[in-house]
PDB file of C-alpha atoms in Angstrom:
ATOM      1  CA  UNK M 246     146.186  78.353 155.309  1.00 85.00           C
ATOM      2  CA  UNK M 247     143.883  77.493 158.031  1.00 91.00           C
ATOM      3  CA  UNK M 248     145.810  79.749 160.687  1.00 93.00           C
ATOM      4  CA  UNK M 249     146.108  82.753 157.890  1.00 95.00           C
ATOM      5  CA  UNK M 250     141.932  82.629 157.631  1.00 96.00           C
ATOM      6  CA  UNK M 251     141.765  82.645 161.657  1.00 96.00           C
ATOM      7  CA  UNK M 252     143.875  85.326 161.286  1.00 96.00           C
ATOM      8  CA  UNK M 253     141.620  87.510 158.625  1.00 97.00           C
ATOM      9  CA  UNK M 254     138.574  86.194 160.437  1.00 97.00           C
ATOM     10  CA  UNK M 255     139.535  88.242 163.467  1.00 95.00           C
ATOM     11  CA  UNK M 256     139.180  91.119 161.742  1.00 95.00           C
ATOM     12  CA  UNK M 257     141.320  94.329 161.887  1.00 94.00           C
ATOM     13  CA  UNK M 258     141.274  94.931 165.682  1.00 91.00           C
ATOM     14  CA  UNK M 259     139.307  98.094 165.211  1.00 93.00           C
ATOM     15  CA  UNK M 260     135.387  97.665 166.180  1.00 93.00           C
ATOM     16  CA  UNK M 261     133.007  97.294 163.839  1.00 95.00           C
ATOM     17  CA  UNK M 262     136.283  96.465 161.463  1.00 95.00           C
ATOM     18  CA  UNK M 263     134.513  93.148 159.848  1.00 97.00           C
ATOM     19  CA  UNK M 264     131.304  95.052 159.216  1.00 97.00           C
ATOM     20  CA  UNK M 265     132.922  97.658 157.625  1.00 96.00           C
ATOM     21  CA  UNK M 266     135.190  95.180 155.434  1.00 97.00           C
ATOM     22  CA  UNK M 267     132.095  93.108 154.364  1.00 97.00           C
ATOM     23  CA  UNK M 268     130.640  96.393 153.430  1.00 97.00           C
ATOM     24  CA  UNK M 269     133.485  97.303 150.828  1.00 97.00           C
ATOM     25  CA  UNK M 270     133.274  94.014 149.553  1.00 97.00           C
ATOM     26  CA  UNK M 271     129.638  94.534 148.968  1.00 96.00           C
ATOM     27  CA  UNK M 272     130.182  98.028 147.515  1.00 95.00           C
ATOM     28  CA  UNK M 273     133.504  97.588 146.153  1.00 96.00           C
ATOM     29  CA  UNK M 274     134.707  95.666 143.123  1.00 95.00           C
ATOM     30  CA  UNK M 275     138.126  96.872 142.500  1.00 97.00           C
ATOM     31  CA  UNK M 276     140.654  94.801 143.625  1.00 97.00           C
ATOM     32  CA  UNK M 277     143.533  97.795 144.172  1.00 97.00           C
ATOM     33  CA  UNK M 278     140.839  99.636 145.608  1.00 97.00           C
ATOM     34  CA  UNK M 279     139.619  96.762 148.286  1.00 97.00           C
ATOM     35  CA  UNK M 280     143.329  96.445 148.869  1.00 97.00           C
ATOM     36  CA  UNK M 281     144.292 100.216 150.072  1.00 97.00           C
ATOM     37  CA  UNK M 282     141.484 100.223 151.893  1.00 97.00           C
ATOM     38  CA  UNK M 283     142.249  97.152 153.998  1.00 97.00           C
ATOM     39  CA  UNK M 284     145.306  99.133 154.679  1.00 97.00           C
ATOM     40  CA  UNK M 285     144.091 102.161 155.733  1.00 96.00           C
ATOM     41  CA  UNK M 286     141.725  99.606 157.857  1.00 96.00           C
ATOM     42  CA  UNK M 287     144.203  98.000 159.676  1.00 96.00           C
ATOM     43  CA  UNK M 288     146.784 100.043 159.906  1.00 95.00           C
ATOM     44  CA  UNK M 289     150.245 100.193 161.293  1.00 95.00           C
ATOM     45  CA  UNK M 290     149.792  98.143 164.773  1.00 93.00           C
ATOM     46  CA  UNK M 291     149.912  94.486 166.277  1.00 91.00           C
ATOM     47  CA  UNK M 292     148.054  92.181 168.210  1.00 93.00           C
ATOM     48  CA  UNK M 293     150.054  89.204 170.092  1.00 94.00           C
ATOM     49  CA  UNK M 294     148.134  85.721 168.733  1.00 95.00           C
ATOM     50  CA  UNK M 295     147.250  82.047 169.703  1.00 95.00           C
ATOM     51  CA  UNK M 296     147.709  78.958 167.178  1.00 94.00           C
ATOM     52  CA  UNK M 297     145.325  76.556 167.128  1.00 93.00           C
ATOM     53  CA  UNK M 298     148.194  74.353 168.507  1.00 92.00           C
ATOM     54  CA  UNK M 299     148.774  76.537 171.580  1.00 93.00           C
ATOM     55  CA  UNK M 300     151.879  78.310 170.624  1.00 94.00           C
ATOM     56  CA  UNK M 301     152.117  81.635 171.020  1.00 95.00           C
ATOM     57  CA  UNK M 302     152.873  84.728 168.470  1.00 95.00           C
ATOM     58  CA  UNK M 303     152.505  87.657 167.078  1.00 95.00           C
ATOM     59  CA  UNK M 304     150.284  89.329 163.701  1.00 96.00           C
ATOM     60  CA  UNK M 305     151.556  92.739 162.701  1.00 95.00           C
ATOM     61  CA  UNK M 306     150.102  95.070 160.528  1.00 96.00           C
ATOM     62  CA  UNK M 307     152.902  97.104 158.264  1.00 95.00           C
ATOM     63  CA  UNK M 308     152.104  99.732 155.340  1.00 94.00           C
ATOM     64  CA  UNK M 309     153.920  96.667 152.827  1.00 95.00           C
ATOM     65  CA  UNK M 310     151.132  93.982 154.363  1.00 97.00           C
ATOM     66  CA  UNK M 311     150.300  91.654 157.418  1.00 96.00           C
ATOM     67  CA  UNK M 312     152.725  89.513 159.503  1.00 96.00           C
ATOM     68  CA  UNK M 313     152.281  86.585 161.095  1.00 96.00           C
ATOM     69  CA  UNK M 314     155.042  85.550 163.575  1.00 96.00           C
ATOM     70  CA  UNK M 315     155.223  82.117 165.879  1.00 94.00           C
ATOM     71  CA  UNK M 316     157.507  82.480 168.550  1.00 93.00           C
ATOM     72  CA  UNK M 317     157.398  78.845 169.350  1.00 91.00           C
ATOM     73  CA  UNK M 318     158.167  77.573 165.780  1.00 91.00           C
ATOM     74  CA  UNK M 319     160.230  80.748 165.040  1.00 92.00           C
ATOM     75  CA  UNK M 320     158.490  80.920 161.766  1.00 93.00           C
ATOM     76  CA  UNK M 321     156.318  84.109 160.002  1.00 95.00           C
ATOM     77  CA  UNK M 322     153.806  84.494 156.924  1.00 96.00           C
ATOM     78  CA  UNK M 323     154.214  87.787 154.997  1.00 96.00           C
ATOM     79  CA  UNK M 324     151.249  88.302 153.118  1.00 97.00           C
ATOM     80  CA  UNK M 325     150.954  91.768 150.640  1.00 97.00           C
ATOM     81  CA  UNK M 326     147.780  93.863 151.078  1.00 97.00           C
ATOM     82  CA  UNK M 327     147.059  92.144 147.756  1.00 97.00           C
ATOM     83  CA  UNK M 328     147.166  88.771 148.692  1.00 98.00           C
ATOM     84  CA  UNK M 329     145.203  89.783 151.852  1.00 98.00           C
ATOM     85  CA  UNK M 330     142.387  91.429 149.794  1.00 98.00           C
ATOM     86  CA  UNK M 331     142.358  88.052 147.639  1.00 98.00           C
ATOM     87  CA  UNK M 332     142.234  85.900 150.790  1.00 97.00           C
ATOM     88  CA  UNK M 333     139.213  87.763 152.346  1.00 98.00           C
ATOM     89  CA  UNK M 334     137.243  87.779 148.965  1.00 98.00           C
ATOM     90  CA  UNK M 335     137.589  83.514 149.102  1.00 97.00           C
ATOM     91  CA  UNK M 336     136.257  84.187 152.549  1.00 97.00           C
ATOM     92  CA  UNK M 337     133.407  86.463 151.344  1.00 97.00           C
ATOM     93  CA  UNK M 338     132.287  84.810 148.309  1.00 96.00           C
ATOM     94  CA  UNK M 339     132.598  81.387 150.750  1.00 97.00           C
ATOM     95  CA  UNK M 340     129.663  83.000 153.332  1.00 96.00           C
ATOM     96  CA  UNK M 341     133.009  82.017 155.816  1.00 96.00           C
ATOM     97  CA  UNK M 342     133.850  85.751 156.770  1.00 97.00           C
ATOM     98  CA  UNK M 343     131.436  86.986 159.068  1.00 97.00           C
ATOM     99  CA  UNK M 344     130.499  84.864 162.237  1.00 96.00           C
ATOM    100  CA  UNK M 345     126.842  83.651 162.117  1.00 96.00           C
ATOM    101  CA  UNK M 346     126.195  86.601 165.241  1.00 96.00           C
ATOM    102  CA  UNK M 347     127.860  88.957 162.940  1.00 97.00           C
ATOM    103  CA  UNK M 348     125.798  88.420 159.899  1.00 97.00           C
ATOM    104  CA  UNK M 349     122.600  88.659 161.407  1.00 97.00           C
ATOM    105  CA  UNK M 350     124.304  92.403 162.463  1.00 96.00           C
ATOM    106  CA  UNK M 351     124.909  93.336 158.903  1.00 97.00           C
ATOM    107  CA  UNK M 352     121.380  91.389 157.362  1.00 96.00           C
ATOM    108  CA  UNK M 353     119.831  93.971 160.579  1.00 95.00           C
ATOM    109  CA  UNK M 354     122.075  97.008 158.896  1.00 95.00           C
ATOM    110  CA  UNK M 355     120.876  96.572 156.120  1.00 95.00           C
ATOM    111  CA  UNK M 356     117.140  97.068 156.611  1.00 94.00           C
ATOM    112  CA  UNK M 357     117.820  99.951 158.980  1.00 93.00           C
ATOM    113  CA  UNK M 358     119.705 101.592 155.778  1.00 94.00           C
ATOM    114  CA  UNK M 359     117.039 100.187 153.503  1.00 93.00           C
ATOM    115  CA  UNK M 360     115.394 103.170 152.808  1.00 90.00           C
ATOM    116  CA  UNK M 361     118.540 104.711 152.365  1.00 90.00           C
ATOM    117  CA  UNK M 362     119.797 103.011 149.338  1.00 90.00           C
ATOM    118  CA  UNK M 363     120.940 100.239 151.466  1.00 93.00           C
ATOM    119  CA  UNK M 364     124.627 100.051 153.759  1.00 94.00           C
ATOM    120  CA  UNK M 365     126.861 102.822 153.084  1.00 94.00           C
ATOM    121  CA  UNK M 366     130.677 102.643 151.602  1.00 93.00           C
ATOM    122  CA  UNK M 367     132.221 102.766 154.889  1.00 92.00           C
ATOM    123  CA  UNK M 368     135.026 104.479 155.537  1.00 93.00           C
ATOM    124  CA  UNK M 369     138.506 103.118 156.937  1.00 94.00           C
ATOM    125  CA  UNK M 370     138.556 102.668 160.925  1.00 90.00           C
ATOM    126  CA  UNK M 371     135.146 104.950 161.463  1.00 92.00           C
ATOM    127  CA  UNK M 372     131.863 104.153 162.418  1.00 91.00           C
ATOM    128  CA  UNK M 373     128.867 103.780 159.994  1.00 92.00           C
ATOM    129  CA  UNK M 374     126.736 107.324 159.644  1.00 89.00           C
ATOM    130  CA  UNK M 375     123.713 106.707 162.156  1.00 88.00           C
ATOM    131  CA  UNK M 376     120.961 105.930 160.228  1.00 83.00           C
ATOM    132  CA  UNK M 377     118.280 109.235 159.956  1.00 76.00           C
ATOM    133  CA  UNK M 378     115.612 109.418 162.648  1.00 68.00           C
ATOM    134  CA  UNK M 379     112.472 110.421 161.103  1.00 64.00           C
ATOM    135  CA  UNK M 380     110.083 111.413 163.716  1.00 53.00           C
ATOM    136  CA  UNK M 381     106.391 109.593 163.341  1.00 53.00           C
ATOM    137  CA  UNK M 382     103.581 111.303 161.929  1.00 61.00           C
ATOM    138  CA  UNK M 383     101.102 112.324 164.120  1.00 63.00           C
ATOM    139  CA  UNK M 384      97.867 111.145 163.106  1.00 62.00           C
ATOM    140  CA  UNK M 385      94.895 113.555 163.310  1.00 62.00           C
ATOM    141  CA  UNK M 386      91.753 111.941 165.046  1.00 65.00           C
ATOM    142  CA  UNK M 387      89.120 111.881 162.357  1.00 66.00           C
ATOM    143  CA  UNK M 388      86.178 114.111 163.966  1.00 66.00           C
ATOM    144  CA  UNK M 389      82.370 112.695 164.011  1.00 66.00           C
ATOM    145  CA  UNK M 390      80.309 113.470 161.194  1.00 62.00           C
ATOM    146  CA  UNK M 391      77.447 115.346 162.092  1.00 60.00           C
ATOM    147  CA  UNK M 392      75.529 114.223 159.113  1.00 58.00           C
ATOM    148  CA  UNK M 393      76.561 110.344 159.435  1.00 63.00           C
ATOM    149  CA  UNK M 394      72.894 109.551 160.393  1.00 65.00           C
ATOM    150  CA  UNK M 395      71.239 111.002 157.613  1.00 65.00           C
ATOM    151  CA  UNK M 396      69.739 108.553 154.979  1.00 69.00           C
ATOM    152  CA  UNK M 397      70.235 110.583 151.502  1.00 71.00           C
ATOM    153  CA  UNK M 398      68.019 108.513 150.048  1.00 74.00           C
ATOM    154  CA  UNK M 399      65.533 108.708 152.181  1.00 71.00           C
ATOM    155  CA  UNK M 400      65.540 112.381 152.026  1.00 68.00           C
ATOM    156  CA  UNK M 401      65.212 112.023 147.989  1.00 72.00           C
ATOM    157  CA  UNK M 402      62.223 110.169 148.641  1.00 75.00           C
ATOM    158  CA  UNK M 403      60.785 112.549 150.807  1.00 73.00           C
ATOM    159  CA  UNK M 404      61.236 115.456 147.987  1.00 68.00           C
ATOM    160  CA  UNK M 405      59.708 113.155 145.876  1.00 73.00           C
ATOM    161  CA  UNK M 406      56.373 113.098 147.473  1.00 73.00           C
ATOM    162  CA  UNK M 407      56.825 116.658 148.159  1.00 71.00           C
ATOM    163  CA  UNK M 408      57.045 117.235 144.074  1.00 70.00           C
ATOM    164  CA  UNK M 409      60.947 117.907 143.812  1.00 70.00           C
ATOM    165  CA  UNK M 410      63.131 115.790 141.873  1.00 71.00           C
ATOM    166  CA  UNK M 411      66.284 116.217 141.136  1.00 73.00           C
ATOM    167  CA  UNK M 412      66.283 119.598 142.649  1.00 65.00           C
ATOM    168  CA  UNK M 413      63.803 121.049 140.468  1.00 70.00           C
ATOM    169  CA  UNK M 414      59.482 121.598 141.309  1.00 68.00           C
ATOM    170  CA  UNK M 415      57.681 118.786 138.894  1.00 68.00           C
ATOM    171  CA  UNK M 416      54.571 119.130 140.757  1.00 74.00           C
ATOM    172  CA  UNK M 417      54.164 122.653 142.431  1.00 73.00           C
ATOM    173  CA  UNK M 418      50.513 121.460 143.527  1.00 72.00           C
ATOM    174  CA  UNK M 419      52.283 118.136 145.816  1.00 70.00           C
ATOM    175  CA  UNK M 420      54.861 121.119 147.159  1.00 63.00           C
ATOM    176  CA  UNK M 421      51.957 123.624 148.108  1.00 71.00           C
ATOM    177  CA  UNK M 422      49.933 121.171 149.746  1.00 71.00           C
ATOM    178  CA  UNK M 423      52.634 119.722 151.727  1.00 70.00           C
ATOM    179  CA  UNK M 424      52.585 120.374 155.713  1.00 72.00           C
ATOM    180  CA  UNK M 425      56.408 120.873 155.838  1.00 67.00           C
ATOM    181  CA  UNK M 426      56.722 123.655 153.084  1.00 67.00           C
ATOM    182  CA  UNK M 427      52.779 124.813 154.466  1.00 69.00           C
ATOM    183  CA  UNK M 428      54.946 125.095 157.647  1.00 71.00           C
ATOM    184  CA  UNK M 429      58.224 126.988 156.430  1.00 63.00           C
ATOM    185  CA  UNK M 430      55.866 129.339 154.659  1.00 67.00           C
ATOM    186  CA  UNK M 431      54.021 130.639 157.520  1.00 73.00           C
ATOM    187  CA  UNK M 432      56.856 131.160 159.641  1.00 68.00           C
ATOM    188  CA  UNK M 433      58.674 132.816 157.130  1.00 62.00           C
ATOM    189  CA  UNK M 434      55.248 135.346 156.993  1.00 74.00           C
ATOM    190  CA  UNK M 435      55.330 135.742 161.297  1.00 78.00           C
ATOM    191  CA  UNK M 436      59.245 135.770 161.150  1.00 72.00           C
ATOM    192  CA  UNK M 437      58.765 139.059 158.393  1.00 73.00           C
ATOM    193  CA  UNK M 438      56.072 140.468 160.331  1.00 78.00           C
ATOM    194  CA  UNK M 439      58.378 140.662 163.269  1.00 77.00           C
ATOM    195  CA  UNK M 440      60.661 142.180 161.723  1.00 72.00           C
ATOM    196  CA  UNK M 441      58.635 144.603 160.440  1.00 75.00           C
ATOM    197  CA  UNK M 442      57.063 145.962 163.808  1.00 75.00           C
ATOM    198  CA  UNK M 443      60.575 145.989 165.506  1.00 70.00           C
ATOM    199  CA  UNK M 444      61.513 148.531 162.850  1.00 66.00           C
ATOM    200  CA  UNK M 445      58.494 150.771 163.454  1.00 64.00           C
ATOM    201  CA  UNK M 446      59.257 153.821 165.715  1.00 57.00           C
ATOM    202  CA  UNK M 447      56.860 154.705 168.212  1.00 58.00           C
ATOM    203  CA  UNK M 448      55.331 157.638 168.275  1.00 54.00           C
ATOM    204  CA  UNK M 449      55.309 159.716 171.247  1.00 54.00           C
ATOM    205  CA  UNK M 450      51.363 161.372 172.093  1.00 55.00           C
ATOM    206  CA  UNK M 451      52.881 165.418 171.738  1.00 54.00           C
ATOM    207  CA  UNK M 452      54.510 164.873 168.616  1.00 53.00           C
ATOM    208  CA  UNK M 453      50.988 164.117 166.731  1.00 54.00           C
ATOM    209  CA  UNK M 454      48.485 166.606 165.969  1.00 54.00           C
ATOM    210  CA  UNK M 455      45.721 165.448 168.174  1.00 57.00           C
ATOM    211  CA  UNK M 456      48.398 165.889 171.208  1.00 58.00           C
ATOM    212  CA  UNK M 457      49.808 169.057 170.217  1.00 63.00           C
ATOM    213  CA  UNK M 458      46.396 171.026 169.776  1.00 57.00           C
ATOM    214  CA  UNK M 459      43.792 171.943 171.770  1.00 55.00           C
ATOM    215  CA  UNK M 460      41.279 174.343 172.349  1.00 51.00           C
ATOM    216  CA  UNK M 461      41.606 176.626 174.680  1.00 57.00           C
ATOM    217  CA  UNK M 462      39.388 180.168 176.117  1.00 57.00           C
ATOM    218  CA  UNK M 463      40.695 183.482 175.809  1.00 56.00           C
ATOM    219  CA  UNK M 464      39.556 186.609 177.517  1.00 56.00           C
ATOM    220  CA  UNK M 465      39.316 189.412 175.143  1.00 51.00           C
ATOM    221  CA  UNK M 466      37.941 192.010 177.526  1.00 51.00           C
ATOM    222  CA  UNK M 467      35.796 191.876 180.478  1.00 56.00           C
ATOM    223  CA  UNK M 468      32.518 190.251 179.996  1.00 57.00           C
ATOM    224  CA  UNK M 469      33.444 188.465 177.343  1.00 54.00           C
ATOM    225  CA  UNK M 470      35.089 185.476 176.106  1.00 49.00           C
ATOM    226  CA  UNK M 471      36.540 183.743 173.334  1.00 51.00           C
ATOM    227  CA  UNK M 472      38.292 180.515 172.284  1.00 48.00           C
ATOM    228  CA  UNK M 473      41.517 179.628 170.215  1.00 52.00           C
ATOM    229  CA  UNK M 474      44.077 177.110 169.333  1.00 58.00           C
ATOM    230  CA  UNK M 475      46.651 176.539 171.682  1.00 58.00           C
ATOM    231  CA  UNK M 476      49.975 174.746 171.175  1.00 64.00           C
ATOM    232  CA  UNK M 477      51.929 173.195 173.600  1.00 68.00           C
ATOM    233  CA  UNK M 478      55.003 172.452 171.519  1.00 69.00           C
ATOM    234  CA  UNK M 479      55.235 176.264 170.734  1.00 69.00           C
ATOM    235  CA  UNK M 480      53.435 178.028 173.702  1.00 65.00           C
ATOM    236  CA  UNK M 481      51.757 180.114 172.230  1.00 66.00           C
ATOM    237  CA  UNK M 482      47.699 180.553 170.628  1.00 59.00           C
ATOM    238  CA  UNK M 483      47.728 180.673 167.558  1.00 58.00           C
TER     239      UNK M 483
END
């Protein structure tokens, strides 16, 4: 029995085989089911073999089951994919399966596949699907606040002694007296007053009645003369 276990323990020659068989025990509980996989696993092939006692052999893999030959002793094991899927669950359920390097590979599988409703039903003789890359989020620099050295409450107390609280006027004597609003008040006046004279058109001299008119003399007839009202926008006397 000893040589049979080295034998399982080896695996199915195909890489990643043991990982793959540990998974289907983990996944699988089916007996028939663990046992055509194993054959699909190992397939039809060979490997030559050492005993522990230095003879020399050979383990064959066949669609009935697994061979094991000894050249030396001229002796062979035929075990059905049956009794093979028996002798690896023993191994399993013993912790004696997977070599202590390989279990630390299949504890680190399964947090990579964590996330991913842990390690995936394998399938016979292929790899395991790569496990999703998910591309780190890129994290936005929070911007300074402007307004991180103002002291609300500060400003509350201000209003206060200006006669607002709570947003509304409870003194309106406290708010007229105060510098600040005494302040905003005036240059809201000049600001308006401003305004006002850059709207005002300028009047040009000739377009007003003082610089249109003007007197002006007029000869009648020899010897003697008059005056009248000349205008310049017209040219004429009127």
């Amino acid at each position: 029995d000893s040589e049979i276990n080295r034998v399982l323990q080896n695996g199915s020659g195909f890489a990643d085989g043991k990982l793959r068989i540990a998974a289907l025990y983990a996944h699988e509980g089916n007996r028939k089911n663990r046992a055509d996989f194993l054959k699909k696993e190992y397939g039809i092939g060979g490997q030559s073999w050492d005993f522990s006692d230095g003879s020399r052999g050979l383990v064959d893999y066949r669609s009935k089951g697994l061979y094991i030959r000894s050249y030396d002793h001229n002796a062979e094991v035929r075990l059905r994919w049956t009794e093979v899927e028996k002798r690896i669950d023993t191994l399993v359920q013993a912790g004696r399966y997977l070599s202590p390097e390989e279990q630390a590979r299949y504890a680190q599988m399964e947090q990579d596949y964590a996330g991913y409703g842990g390690v995936p039903m394998p399938t016979p003789q292929h790899a395991f699907p790569k496990v999703p890359v998910t591309a780190p989020e890129e994290s936005i620099p929070e911007e300074d606040d402007p307004f991180s050295d103002i002291d609300p409450e500060a400003i509350r107390r201000q209003l206060e002694e200006h006669g607002i609280v709570n947003g509304e006027v409870v003194d309106p004597k406290k708010l007229t007296q105060s510098p600040f609003i005494q302040q905003v008040e005036a240059d809201v006046e000049r600001i308006a007053a401003e305004e006002a004279a850059e709207d005002e058109v300028p009047v040009a001299p000739e377009d007003t009645a003082e610089g249109r008119f003007h007197v002006t003399e007029v000869d009648w007839y020899p010897g003697r003369v008059a005056y009248s009202i000349w205008d310049d926008q017209t040219g004429k006397v009127l």
